[in-house]
PDB file of C-alpha atoms and ligand atoms in Angstrom:
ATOM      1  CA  UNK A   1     108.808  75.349  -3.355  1.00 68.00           C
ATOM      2  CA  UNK A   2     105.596  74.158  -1.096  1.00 87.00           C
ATOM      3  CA  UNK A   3     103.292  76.539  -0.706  1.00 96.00           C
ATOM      4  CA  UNK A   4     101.495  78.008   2.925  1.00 97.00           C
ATOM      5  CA  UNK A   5      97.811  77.029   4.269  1.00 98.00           C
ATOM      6  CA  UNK A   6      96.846  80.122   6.099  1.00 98.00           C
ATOM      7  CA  UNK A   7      93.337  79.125   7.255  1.00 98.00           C
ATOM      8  CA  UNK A   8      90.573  81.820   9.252  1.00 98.00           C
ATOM      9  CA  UNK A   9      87.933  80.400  11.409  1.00 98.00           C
ATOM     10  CA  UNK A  10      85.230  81.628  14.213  1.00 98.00           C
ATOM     11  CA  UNK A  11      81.711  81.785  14.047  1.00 98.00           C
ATOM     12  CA  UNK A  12      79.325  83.856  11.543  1.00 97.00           C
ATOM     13  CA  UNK A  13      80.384  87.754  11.896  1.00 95.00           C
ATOM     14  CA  UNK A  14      83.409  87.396  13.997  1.00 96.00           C
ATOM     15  CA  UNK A  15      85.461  89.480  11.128  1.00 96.00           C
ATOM     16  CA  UNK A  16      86.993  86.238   9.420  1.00 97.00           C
ATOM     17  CA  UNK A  17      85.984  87.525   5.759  1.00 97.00           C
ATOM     18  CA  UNK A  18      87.634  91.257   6.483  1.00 98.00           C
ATOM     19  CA  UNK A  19      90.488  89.650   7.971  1.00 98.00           C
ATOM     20  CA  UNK A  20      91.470  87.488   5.367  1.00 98.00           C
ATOM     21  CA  UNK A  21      90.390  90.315   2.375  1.00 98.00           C
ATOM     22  CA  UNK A  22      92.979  92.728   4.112  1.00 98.00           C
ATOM     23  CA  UNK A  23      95.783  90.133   4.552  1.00 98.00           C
ATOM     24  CA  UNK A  24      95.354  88.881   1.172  1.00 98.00           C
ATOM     25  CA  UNK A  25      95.889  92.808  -0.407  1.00 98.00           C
ATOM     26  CA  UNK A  26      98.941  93.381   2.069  1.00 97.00           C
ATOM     27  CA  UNK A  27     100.248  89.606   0.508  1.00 97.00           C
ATOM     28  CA  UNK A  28      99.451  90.778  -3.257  1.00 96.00           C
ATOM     29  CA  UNK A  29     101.244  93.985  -2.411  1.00 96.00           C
ATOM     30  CA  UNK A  30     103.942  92.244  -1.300  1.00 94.00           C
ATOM     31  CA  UNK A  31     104.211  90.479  -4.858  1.00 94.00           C
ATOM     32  CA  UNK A  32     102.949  86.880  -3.401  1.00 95.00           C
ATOM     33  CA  UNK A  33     101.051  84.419  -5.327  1.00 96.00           C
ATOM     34  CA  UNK A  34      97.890  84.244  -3.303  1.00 97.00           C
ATOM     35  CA  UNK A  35      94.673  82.208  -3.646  1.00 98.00           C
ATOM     36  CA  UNK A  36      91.647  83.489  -1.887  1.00 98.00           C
ATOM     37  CA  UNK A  37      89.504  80.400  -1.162  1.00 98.00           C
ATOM     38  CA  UNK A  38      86.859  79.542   0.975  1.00 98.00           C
ATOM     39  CA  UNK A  39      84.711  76.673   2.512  1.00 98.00           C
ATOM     40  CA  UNK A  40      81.894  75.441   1.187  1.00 98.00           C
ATOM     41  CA  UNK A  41      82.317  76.785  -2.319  1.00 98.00           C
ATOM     42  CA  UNK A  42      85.812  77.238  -3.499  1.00 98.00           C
ATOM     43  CA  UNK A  43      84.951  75.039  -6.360  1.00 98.00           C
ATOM     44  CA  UNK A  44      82.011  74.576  -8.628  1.00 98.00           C
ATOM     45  CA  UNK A  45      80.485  71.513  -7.043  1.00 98.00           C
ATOM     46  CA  UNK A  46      81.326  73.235  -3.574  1.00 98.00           C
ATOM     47  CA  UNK A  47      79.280  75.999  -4.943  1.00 98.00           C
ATOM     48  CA  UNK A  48      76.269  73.860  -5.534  1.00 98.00           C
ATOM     49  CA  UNK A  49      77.013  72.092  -2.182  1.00 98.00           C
ATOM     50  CA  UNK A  50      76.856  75.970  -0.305  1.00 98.00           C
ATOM     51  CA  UNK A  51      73.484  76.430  -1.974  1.00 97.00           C
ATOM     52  CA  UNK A  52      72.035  73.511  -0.733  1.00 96.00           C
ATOM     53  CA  UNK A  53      73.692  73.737   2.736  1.00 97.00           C
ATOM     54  CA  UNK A  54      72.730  76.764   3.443  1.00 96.00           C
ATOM     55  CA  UNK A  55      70.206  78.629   1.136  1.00 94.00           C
ATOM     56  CA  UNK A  56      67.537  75.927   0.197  1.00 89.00           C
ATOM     57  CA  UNK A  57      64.499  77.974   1.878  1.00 83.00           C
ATOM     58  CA  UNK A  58      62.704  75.642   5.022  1.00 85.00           C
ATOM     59  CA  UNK A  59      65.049  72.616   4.531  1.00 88.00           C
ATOM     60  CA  UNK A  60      65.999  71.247   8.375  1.00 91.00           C
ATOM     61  CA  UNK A  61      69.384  69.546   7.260  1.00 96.00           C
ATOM     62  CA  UNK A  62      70.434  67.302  10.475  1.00 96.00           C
ATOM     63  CA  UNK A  63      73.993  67.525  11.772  1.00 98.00           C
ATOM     64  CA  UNK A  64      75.283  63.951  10.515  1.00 98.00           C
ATOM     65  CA  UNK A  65      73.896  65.189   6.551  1.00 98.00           C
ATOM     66  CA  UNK A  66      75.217  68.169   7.157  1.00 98.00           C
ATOM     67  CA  UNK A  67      79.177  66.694   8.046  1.00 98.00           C
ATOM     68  CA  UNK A  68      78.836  64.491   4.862  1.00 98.00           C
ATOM     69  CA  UNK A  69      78.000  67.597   2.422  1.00 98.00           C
ATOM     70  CA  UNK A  70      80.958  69.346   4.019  1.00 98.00           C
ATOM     71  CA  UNK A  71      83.609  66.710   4.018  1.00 98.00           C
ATOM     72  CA  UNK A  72      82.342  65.956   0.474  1.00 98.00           C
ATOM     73  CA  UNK A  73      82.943  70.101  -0.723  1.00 98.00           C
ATOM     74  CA  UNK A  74      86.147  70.047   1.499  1.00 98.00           C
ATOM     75  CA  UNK A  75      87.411  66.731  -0.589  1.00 98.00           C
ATOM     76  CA  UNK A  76      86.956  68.267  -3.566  1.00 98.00           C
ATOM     77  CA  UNK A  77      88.332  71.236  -2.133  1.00 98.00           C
ATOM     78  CA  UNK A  78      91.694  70.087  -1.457  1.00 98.00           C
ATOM     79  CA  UNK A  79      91.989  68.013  -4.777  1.00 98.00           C
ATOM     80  CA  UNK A  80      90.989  71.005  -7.170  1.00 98.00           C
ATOM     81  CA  UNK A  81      92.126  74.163  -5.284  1.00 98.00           C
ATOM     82  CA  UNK A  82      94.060  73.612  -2.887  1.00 98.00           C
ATOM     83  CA  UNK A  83      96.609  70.733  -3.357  1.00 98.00           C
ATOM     84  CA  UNK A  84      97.547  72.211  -6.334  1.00 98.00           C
ATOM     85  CA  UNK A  85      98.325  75.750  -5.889  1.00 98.00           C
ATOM     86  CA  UNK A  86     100.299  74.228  -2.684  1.00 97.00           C
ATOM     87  CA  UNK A  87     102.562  72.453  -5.354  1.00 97.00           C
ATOM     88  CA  UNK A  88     102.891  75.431  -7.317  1.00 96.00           C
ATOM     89  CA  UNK A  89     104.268  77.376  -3.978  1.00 96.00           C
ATOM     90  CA  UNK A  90     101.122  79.700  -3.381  1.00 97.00           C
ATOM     91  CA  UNK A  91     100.118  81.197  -0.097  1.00 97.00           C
ATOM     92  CA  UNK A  92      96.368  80.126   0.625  1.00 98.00           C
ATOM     93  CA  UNK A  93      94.416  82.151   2.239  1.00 98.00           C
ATOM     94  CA  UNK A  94      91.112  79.905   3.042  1.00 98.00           C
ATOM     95  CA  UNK A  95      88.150  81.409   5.007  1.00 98.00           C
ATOM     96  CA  UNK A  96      86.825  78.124   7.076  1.00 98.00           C
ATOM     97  CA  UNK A  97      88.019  74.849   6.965  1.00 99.00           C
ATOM     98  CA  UNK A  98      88.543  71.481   8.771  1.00 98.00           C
ATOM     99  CA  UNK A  99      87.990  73.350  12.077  1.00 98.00           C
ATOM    100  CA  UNK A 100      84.736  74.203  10.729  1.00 98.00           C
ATOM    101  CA  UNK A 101      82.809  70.841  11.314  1.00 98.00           C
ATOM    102  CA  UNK A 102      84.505  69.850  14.554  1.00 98.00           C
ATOM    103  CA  UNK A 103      83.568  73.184  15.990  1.00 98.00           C
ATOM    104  CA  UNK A 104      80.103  73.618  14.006  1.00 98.00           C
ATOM    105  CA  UNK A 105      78.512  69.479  14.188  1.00 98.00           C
ATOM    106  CA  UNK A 106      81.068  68.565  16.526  1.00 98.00           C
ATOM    107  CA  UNK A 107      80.704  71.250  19.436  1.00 98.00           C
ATOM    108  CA  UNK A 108      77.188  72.877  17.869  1.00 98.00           C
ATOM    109  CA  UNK A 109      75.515  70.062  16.504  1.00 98.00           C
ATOM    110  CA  UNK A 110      76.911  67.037  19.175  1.00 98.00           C
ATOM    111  CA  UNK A 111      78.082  64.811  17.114  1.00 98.00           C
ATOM    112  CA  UNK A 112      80.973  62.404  18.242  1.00 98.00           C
ATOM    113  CA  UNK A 113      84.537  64.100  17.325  1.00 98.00           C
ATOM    114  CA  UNK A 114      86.595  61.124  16.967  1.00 98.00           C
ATOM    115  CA  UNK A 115      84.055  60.605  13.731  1.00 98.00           C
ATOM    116  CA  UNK A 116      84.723  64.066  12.528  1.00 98.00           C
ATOM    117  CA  UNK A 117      87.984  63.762  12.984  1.00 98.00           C
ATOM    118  CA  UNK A 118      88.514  60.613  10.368  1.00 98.00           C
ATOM    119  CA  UNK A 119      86.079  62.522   8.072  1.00 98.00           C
ATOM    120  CA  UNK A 120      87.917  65.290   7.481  1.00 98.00           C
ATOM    121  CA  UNK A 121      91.059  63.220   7.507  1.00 98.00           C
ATOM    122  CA  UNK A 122      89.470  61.115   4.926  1.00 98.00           C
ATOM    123  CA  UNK A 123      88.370  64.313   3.280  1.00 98.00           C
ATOM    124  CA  UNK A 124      91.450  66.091   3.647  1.00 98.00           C
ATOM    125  CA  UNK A 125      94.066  63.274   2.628  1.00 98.00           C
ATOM    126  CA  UNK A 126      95.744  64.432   6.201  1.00 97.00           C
ATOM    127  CA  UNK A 127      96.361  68.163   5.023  1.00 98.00           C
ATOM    128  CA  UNK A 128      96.261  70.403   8.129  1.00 98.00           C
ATOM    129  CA  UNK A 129      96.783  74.103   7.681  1.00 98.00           C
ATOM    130  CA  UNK A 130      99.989  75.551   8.470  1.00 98.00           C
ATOM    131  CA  UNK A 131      98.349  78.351  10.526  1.00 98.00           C
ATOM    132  CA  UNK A 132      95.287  78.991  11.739  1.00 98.00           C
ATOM    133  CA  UNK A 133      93.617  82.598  13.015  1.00 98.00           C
ATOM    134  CA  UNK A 134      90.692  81.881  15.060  1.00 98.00           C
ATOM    135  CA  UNK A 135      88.649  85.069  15.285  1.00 98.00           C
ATOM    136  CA  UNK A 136      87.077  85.013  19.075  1.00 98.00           C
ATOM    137  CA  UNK A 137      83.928  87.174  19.462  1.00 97.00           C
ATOM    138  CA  UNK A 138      81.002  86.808  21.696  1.00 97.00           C
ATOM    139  CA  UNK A 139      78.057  85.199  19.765  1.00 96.00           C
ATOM    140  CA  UNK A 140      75.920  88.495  21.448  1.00 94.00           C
ATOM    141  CA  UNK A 141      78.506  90.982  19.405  1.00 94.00           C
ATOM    142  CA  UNK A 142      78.384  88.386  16.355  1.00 95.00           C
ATOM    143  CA  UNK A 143      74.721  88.947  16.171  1.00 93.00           C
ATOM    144  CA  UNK A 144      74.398  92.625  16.306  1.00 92.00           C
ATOM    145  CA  UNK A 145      77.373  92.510  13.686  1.00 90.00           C
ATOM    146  CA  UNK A 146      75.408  90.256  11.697  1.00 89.00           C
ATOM    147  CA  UNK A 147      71.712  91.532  11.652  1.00 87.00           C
ATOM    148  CA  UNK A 148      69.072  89.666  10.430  1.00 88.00           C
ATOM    149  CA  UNK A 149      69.831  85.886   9.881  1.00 89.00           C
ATOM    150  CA  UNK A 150      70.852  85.695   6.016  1.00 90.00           C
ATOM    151  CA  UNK A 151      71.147  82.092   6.071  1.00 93.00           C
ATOM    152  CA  UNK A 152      69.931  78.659   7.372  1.00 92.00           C
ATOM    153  CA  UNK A 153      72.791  78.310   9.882  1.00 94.00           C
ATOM    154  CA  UNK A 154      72.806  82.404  11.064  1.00 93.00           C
ATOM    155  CA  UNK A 155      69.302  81.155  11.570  1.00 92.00           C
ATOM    156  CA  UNK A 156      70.309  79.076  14.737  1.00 94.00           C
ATOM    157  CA  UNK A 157      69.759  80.839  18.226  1.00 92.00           C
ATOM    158  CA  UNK A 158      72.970  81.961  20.534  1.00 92.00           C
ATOM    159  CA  UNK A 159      72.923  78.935  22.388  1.00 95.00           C
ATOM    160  CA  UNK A 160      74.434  76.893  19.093  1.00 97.00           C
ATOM    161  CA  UNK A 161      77.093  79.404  18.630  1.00 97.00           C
ATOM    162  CA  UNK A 162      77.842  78.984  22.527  1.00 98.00           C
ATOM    163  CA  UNK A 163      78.720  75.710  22.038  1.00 98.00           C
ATOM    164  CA  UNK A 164      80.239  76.552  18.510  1.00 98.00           C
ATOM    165  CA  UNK A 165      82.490  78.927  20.764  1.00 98.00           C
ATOM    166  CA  UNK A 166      83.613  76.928  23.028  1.00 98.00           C
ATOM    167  CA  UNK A 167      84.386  73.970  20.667  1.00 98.00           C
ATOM    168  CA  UNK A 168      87.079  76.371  18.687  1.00 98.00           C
ATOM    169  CA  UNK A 169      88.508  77.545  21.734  1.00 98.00           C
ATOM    170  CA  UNK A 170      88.687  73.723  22.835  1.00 98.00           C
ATOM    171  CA  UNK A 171      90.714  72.982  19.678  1.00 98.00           C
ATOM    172  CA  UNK A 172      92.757  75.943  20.235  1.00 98.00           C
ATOM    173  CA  UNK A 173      94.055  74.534  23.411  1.00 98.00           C
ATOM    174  CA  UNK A 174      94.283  71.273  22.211  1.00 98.00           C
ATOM    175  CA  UNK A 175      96.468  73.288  18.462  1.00 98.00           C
ATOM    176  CA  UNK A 176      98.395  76.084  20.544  1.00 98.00           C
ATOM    177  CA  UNK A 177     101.266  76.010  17.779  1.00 98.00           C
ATOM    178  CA  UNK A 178      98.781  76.211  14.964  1.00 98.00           C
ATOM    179  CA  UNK A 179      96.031  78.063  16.114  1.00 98.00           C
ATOM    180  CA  UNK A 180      96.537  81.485  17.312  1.00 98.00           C
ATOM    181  CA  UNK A 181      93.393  82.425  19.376  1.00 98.00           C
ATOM    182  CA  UNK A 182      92.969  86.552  18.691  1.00 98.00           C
ATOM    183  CA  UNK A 183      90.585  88.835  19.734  1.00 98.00           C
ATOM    184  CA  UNK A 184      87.795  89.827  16.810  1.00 97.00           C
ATOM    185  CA  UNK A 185      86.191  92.945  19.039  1.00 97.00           C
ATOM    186  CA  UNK A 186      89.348  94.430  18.352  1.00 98.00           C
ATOM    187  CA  UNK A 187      89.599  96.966  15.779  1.00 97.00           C
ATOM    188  CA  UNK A 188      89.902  95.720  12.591  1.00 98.00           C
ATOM    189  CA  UNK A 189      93.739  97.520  11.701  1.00 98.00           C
ATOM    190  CA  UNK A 190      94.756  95.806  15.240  1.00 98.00           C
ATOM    191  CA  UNK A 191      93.877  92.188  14.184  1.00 98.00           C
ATOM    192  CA  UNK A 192      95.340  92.650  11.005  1.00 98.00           C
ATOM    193  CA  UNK A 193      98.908  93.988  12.337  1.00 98.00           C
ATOM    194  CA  UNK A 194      98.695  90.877  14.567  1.00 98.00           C
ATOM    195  CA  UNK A 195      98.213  88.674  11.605  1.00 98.00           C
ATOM    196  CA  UNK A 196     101.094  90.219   9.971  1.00 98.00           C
ATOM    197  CA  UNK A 197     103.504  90.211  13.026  1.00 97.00           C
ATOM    198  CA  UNK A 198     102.436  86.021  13.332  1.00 98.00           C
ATOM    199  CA  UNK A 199     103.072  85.779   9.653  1.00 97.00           C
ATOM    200  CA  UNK A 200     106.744  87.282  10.235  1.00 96.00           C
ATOM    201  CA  UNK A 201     107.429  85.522  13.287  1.00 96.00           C
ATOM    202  CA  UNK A 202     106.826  82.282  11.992  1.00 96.00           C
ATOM    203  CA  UNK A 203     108.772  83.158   8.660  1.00 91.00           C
ATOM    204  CA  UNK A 204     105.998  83.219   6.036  1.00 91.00           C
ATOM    205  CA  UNK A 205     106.445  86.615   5.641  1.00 84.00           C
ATOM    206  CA  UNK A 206     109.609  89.255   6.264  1.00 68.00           C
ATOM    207  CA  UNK A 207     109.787  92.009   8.858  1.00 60.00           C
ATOM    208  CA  UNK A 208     110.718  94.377   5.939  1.00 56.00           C
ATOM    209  CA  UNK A 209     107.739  93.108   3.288  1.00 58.00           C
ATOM    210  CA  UNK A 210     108.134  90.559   1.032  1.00 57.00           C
ATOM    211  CA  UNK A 211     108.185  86.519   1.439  1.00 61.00           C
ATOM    212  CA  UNK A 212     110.638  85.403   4.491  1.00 63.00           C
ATOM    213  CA  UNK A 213     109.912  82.108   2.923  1.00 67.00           C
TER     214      UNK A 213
HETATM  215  P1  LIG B   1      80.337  81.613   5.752  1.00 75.00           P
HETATM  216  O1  LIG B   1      81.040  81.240   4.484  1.00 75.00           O
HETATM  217  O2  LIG B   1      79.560  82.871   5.637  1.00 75.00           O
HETATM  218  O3  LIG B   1      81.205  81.575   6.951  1.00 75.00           O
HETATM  219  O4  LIG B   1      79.193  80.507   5.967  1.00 75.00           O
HETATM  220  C1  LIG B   1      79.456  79.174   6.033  1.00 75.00           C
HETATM  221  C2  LIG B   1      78.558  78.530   7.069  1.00 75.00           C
HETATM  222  O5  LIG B   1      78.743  77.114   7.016  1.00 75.00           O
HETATM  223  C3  LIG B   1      78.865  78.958   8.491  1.00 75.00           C
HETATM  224  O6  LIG B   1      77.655  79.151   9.201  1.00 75.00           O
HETATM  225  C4  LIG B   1      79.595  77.775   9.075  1.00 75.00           C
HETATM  226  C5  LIG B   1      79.044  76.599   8.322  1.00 75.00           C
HETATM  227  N1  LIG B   1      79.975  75.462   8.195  1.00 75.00           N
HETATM  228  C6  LIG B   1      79.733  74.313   8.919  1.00 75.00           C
HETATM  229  O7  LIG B   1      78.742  74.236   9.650  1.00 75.00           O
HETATM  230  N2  LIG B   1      80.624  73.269   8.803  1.00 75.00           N
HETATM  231  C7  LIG B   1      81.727  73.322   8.001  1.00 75.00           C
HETATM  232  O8  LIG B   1      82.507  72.344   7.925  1.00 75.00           O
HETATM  233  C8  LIG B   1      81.968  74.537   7.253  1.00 75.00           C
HETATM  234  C9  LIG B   1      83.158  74.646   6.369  1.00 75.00           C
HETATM  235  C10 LIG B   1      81.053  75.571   7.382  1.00 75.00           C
END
C-alpha cells in the first residue's frame, strides 16, 4: 500500500506546527502509522543544515545560498524519511516543504521560479505532496503571535512575509486541487475539523474514524 504526503505550509506563526501536532494525535488515535516530519531538519544532516540556516548568530545568508542548503536538506529528506515510510504505507505529516522555497526565495527573496522549480524537482525526484494545508494569516497577526524574532528568518521585517504571502496564495491558485487555502485566525478546533473533513472527503481518512484508504 503507498502511503499519503500530507504537507502544512504558511509563514512563521500562522499555526502550521499546532495544526499538524493535533492532526497527527487524531491520526494516531485512529490507529494510523504516522510520521511527524519537518523541513529543514527531519534528518540528521537536515538538522545541521537548520542550524546553519537559521541559528548561526550575524550570518547574512543570500537567497540563491539559501535555496541550495534547502534543496540539499529536502534531497536528503525525501531519500531517508520520506520515500521510505511512503513505501511502507505511512501517512506523512510534514511541516514545510517544496512550497517553502518558491514562496520564501521565490516570492520573499526574488529569485527566478522556473529555477526553483527544477531545484526542488531535482531535489525532490518529482514527489509532490498529496495534499497541502496552507495556513493564511496576516504577517501583522503572525508577528504578535510570534513575539520577538527567535531566528534569522523571523528576523526579516513584514514587508518579506508580504511577498512570502502572496507567493503561497499565488501557488494556491495556480494548485487548487492540492492546496487547500484555510484560514489560520480561525480558532484552532475550527482549522483542525476542516483538516479532518478534507482528509475524509478526499478518502484518506473515514467519516466514522479510521483510514478510508
Ligand atoms: P520553521 O520550521 O519554524 O517553520 O522555520 C523554518 C524557516 O525556514 C521558516 O522561516 C521558513 C524557512 N524556509 C525557507 O526559507 N525555505 C524553505 O525551503 C524551507 C523548507 C524553510
Amino acid at each position: 500500500m503507498k502511503g499519503v504526503l500530507i504537507t502544512f505550509e504558511g509563514i512563521d506563526g500562522c499555526g502550521k506546527s499546532t495544526q499538524a501536532e493535533r492532526l497527527v494525535e487524531a491520526l494516531r488515535r485512529r490507529g494510523e502509522t504516522v510520521v511527524h516530519t519537518r523541513e529543514p531538519g527531519g534528518t540528521e544532516l537536515g538538522q545541521r543544515i537548520r542550524h546553519l540556516f537559521l541559528h548561526l548568530q550575524g550570518l547574512d545568508i543570500d537567497p540563491t545560498t539559501e535555496a541550495l542548503l534547502m534543496a540539499a536538506d529536502r534531497a536528503d529528506h525525501v531519500r531517508r524519511v520520506i520515500a521510505p515510510a511512503l513505501a511502507q504505507g505511512a501517512i506523512i505529516v510534514c511541516e514545510r516543504f517544496a512550497d517553502s522555497m518558491v514562496a520564501y526565495q521565490g516570492y520573499g527573496g526574488e529569485l527566478p521560479l522556473d529555477a526553483l522549480h527544477a531545484l526542488n524537482a531535482l531535489a525532490t525526484g518529482g514527489l509532490e505532496p498529496d495534499v497541502t494545508f496552507l495556513l493564511d494569516v496576516d504577517p501583522s497577526l503572525a508577528f504578535e503571535r510570534r513575539g520577538r524574532p527567535a531566528d534569522r528568518i523571523e528576523g526579516k521585517d513584514q514587508g518579506f512575509y508580504h511577498k512570502v504571502r502572496q507567493g503561497y496564495l499565488a501557488l494556491q491558485k495556480q494548485n487548487p486541487q492540492r492546496i487547500i487555502l484555510l484560514d489560520g485566525a480561525l480558532p484552532i478546533e475550527v482549522v483542525h475539523q476542516e483538516i479532518l473533513s478534507e482528509l475524509a472527503r478526499r478518502e484518506i481518512l473515514s467519516a466514522q474514524g479510521g483510514s478510508g484508504r
